[in-house]
Coordinates of N, CA, C and O in Angstrom, one line a residue:
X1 N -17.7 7.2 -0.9 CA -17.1 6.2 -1.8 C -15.8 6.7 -2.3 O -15.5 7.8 -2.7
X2 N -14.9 5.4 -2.4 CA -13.8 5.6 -3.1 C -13.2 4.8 -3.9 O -13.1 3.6 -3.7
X3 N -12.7 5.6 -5.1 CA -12.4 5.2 -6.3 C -10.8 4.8 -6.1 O -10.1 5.8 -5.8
X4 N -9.9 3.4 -6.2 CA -8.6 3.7 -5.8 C -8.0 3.3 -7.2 O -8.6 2.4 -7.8
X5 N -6.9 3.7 -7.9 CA -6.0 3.1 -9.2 C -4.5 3.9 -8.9 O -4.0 5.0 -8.6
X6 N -4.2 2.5 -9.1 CA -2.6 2.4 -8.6 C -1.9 2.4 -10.4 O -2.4 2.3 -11.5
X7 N -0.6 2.4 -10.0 CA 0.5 2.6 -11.3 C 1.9 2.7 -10.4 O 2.4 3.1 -9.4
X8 N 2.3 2.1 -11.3 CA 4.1 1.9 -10.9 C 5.0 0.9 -11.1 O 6.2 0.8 -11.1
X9 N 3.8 0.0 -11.3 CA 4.7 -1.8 -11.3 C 5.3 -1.5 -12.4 O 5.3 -0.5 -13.2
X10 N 5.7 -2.8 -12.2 CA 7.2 -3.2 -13.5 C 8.0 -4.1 -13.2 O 7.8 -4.8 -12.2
X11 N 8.9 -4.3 -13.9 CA 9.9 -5.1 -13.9 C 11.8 -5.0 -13.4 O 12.6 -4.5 -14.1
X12 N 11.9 -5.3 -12.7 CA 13.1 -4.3 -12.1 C 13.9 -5.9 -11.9 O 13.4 -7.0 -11.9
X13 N 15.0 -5.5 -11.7 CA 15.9 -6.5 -11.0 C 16.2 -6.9 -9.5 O 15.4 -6.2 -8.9
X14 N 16.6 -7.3 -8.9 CA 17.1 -7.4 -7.4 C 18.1 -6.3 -7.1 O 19.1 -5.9 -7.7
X15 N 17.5 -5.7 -5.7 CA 18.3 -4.7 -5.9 C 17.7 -2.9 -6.2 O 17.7 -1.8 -5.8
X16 N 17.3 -3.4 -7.0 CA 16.3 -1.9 -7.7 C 15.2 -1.2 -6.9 O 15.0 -1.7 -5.8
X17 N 14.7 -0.6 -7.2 CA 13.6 0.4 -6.9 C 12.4 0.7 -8.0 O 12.5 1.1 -9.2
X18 N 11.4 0.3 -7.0 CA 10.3 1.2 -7.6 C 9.6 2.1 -7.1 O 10.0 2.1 -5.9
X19 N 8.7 3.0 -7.3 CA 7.4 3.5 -6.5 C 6.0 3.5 -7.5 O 5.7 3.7 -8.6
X20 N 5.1 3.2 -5.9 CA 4.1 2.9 -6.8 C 3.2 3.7 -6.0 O 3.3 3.7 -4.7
X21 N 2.0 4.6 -6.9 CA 1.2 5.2 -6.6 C -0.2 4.8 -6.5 O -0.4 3.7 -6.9
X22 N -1.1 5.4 -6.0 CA -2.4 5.2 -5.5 C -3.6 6.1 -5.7 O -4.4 6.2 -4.7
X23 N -4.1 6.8 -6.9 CA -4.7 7.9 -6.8 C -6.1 7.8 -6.5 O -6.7 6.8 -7.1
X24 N -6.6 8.4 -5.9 CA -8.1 7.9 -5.2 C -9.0 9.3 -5.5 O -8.6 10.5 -5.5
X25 N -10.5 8.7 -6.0 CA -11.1 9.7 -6.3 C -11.8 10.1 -4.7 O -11.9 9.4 -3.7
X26 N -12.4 11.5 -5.0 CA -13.5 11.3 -3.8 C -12.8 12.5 -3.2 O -11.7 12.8 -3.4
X27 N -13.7 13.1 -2.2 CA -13.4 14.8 -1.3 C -12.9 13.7 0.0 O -12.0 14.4 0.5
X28 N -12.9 12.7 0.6 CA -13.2 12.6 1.9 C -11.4 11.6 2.1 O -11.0 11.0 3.0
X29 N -10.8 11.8 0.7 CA -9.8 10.6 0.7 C -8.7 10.7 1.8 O -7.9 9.8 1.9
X30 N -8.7 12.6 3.0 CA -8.0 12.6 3.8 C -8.2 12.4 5.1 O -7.5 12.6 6.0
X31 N -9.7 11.5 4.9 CA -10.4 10.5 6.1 C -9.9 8.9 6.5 O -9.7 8.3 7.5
X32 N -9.8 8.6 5.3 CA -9.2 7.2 5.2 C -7.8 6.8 5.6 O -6.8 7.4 5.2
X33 N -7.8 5.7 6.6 CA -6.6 5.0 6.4 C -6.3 4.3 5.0 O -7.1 3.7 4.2
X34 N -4.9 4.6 4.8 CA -4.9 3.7 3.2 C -3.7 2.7 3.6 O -2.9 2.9 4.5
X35 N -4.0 1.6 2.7 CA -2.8 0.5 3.4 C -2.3 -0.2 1.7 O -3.0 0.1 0.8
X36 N -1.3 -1.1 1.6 CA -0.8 -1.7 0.5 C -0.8 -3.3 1.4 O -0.7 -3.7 2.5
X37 N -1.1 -3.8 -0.3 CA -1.2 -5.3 -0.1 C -0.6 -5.9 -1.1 O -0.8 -5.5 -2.2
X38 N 0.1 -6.8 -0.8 CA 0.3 -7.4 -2.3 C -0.1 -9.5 -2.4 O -0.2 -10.3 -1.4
X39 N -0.3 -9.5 -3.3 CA -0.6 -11.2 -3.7 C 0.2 -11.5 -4.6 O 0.3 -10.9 -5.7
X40 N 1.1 -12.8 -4.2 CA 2.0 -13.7 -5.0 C 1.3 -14.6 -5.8 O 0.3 -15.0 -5.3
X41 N 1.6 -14.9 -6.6 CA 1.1 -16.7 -7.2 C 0.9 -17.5 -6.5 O 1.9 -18.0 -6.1
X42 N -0.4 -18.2 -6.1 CA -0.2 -19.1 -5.6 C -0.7 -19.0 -4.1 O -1.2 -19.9 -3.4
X43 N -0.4 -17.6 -3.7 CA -0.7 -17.3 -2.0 C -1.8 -16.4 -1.8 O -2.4 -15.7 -2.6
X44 N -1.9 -16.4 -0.8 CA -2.7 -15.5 -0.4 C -2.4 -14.3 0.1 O -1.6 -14.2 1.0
X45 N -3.2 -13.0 -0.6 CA -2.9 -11.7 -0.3 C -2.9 -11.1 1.3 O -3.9 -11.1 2.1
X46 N -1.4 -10.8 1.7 CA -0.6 -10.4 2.6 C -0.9 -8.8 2.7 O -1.2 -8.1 1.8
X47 N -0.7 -8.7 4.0 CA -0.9 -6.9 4.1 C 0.8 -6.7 4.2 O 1.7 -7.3 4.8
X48 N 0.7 -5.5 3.2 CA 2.4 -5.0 3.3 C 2.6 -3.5 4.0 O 3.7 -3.3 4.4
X49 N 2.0 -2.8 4.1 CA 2.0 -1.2 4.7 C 0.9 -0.3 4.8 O 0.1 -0.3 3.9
X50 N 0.8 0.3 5.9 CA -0.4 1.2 6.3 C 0.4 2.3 6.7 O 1.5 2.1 7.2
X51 N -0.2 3.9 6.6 CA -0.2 4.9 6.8 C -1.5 5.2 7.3 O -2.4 4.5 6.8
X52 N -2.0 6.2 8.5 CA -3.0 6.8 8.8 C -3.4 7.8 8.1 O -2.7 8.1 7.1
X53 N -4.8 8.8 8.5 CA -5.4 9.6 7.4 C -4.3 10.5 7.8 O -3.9 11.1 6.7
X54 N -3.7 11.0 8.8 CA -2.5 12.2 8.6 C -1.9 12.2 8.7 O -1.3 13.0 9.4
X55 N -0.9 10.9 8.0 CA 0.2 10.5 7.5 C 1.3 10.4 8.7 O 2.5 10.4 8.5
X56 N 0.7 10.1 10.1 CA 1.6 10.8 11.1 C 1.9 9.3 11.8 O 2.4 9.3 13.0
X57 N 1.6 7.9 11.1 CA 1.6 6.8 11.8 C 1.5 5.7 10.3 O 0.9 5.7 9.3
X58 N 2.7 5.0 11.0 CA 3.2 4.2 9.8 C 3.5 2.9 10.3 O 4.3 2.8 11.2
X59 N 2.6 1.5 9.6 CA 3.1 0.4 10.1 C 3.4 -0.4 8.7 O 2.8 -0.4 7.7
X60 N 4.6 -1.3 9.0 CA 4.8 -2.3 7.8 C 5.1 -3.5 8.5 O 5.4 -3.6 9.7
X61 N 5.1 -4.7 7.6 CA 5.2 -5.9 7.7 C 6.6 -6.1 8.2 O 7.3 -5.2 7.9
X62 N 7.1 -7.1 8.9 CA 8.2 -7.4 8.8 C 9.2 -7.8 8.3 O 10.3 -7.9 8.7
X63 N 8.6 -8.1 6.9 CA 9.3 -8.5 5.9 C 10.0 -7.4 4.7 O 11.0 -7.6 4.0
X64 N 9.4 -6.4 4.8 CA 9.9 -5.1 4.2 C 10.2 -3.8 4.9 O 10.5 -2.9 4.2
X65 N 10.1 -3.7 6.1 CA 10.8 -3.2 7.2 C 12.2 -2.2 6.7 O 13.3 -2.8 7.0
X66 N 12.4 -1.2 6.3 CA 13.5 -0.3 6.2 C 13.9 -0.8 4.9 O 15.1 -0.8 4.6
X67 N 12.8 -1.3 4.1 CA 13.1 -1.5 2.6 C 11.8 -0.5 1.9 O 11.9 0.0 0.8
X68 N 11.3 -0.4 2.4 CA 9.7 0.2 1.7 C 9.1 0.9 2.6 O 8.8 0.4 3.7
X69 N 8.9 2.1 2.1 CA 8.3 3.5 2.7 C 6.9 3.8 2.3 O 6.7 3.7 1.1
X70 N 6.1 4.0 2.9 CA 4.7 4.9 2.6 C 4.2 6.0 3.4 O 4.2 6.3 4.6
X71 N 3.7 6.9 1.8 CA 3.6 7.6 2.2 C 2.4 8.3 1.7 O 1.7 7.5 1.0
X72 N 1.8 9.4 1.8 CA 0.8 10.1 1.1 C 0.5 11.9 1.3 O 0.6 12.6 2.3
X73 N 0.3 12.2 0.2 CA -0.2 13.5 -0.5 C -1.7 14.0 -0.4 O -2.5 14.0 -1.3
X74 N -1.8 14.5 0.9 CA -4.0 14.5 1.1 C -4.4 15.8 0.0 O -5.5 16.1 -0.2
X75 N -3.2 16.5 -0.6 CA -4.1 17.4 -1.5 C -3.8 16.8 -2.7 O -4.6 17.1 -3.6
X76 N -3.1 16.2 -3.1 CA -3.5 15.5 -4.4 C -4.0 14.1 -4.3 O -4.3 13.6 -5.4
X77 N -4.2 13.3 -3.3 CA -5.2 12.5 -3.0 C -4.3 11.1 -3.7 O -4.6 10.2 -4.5
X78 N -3.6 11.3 -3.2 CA -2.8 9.4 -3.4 C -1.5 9.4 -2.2 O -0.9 10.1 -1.4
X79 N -1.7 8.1 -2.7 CA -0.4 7.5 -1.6 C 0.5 6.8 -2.4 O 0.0 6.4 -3.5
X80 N 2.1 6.3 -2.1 CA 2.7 5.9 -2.6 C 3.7 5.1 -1.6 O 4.0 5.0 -0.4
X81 N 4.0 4.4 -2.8 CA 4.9 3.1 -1.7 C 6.1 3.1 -2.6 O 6.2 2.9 -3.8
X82 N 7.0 3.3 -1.9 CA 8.7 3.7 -2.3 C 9.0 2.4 -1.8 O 9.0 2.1 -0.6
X83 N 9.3 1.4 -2.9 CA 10.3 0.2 -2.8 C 11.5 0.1 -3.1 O 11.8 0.2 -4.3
X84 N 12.8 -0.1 -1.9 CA 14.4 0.1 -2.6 C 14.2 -1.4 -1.8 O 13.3 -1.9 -1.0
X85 N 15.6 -2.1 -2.4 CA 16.7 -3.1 -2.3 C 15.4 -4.4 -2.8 O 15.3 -5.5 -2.1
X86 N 14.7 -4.3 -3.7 CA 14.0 -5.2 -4.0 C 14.5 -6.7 -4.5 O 15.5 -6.9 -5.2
X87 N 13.5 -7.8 -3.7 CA 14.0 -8.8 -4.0 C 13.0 -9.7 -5.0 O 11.9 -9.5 -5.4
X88 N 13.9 -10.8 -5.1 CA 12.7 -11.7 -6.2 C 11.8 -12.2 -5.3 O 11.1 -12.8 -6.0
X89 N 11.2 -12.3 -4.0 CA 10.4 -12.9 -3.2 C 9.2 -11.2 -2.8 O 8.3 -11.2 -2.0
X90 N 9.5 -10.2 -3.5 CA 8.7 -8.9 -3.5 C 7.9 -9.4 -4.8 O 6.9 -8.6 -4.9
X91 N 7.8 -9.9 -5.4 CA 7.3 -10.2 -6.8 C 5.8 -10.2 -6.9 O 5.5 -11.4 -7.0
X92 N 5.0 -9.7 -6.8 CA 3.3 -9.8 -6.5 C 2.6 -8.7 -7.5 O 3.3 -7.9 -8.3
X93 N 1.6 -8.7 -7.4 CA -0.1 -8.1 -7.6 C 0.0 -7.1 -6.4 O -0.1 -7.5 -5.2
X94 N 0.2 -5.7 -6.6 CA 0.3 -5.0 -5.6 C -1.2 -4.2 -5.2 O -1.8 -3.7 -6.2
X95 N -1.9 -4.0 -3.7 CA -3.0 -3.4 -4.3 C -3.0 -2.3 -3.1 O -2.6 -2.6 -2.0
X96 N -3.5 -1.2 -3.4 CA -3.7 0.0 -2.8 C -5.4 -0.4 -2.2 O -6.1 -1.1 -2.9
X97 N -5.9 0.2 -0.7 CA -6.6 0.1 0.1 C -7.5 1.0 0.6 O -6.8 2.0 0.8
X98 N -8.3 1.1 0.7 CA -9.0 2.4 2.1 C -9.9 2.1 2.6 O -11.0 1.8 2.0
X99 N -9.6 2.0 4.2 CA -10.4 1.6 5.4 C -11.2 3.1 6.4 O -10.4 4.0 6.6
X100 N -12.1 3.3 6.8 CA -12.4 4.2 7.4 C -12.6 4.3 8.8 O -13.3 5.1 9.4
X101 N -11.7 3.1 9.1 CA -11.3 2.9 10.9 C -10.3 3.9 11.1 O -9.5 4.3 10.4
X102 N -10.8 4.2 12.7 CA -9.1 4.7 13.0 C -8.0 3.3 13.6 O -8.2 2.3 14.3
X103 N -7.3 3.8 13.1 CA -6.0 2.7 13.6 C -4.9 3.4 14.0 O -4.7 4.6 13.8
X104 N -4.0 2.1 14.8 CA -2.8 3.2 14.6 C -1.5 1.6 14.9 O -1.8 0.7 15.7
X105 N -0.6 1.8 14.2 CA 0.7 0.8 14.2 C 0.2 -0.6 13.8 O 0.0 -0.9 12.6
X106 N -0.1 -1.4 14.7 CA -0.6 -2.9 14.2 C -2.0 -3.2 13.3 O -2.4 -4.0 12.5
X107 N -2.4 -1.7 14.6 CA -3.8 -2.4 14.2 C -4.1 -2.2 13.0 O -5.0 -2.8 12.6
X108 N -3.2 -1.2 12.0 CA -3.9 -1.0 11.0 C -3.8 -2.3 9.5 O -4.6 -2.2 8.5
X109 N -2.9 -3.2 9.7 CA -2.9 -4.4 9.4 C -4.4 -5.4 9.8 O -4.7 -6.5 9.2
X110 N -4.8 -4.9 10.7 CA -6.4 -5.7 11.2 C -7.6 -5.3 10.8 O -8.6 -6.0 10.7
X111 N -7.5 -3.8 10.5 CA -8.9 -3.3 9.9 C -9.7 -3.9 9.0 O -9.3 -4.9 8.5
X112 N -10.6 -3.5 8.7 CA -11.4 -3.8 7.4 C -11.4 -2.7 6.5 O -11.9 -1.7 6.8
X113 N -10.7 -2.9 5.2 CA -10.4 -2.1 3.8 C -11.8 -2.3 2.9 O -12.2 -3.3 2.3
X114 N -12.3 -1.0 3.0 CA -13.8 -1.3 2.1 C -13.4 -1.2 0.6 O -13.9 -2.0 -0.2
X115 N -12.2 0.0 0.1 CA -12.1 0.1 -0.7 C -10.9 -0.1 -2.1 O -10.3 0.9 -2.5
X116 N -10.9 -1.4 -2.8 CA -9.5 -1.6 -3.5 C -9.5 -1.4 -4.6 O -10.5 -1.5 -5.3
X117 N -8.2 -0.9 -5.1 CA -7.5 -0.6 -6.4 C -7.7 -2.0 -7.2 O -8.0 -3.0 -6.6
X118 N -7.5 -1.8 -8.8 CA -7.6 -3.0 -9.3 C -5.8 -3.5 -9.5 O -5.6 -3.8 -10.7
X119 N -4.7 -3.7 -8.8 CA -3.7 -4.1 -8.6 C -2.4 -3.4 -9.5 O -2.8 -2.8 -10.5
X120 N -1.5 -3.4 -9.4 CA 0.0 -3.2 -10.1 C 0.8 -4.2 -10.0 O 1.1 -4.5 -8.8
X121 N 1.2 -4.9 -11.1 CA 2.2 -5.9 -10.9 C 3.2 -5.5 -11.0 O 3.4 -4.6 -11.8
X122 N 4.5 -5.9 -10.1 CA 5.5 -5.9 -9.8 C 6.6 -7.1 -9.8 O 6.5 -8.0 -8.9
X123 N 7.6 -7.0 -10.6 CA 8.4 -8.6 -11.0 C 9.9 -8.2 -10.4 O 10.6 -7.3 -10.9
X124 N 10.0 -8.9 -9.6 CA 11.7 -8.4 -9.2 C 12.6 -10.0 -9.5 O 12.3 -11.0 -8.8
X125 N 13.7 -10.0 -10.6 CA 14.0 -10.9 -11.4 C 16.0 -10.8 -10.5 O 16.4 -9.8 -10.1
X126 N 16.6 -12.0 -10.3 CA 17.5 -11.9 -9.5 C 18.6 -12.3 -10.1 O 19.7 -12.3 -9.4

């Protein structure tokens, strides 16, 4: 089992940067694929980035594509998502993941995520 709590959101402008973390309890958390999701108002929760358990395979959405980085730390047991050139359409409920499929590039967008953070809101104002 895994425990996930995220931290980082906020309020930034267009343009700006955040990063937001993921710290996950549990011995096994360098087993897990971990992935970010976020949910807007209104929509439905989109997958935004996956990293594999050894950090050696990285897939993102196309929509944040060479704007947002992830990444993760297996001895301190979180992951983080480095947001630059933020826009007002990034604006969501961000939520950290862990699946215990192997994946790798798309597929990790398809898996099944057993275990989620309770969210970080994030406001990008233009």
């Amino acid at each position: 089992q895994v425990q996930l709590v995220e931290s980082g959101g906020g309020s930034v402008q267009a343009g700006g940067s955040l990063r937001l973390s993921c710290a996950a309890s549990g011995r096994t958390f360098s087993t897990y694929t971990m992935g970010w999701f976020r949910q807007a108002p209104g929509k439905e929760r989109e997958f935004v980035a996956s990293i594999s358990w050894s950090g050696d395979s990285t897939y993102y959405v196309d929509s944040v594509k060479g704007r947002f980085t992830i990444s993760r730390d297996n001895v301190k047991n979180t992951v983080y998502l480095r947001m630059n050139s933020l826009k007002p359409e990034d604006t969501a409920v961000y939520y950290c993941a862990a699946g215990d499929q192997y994946c790798s590039g798309y597929g990790c967008s398809l898996i099944r995520y057993d275990y989620w953070g309770q969210g970080t809101q994030v406001t990008v104002s233009s």
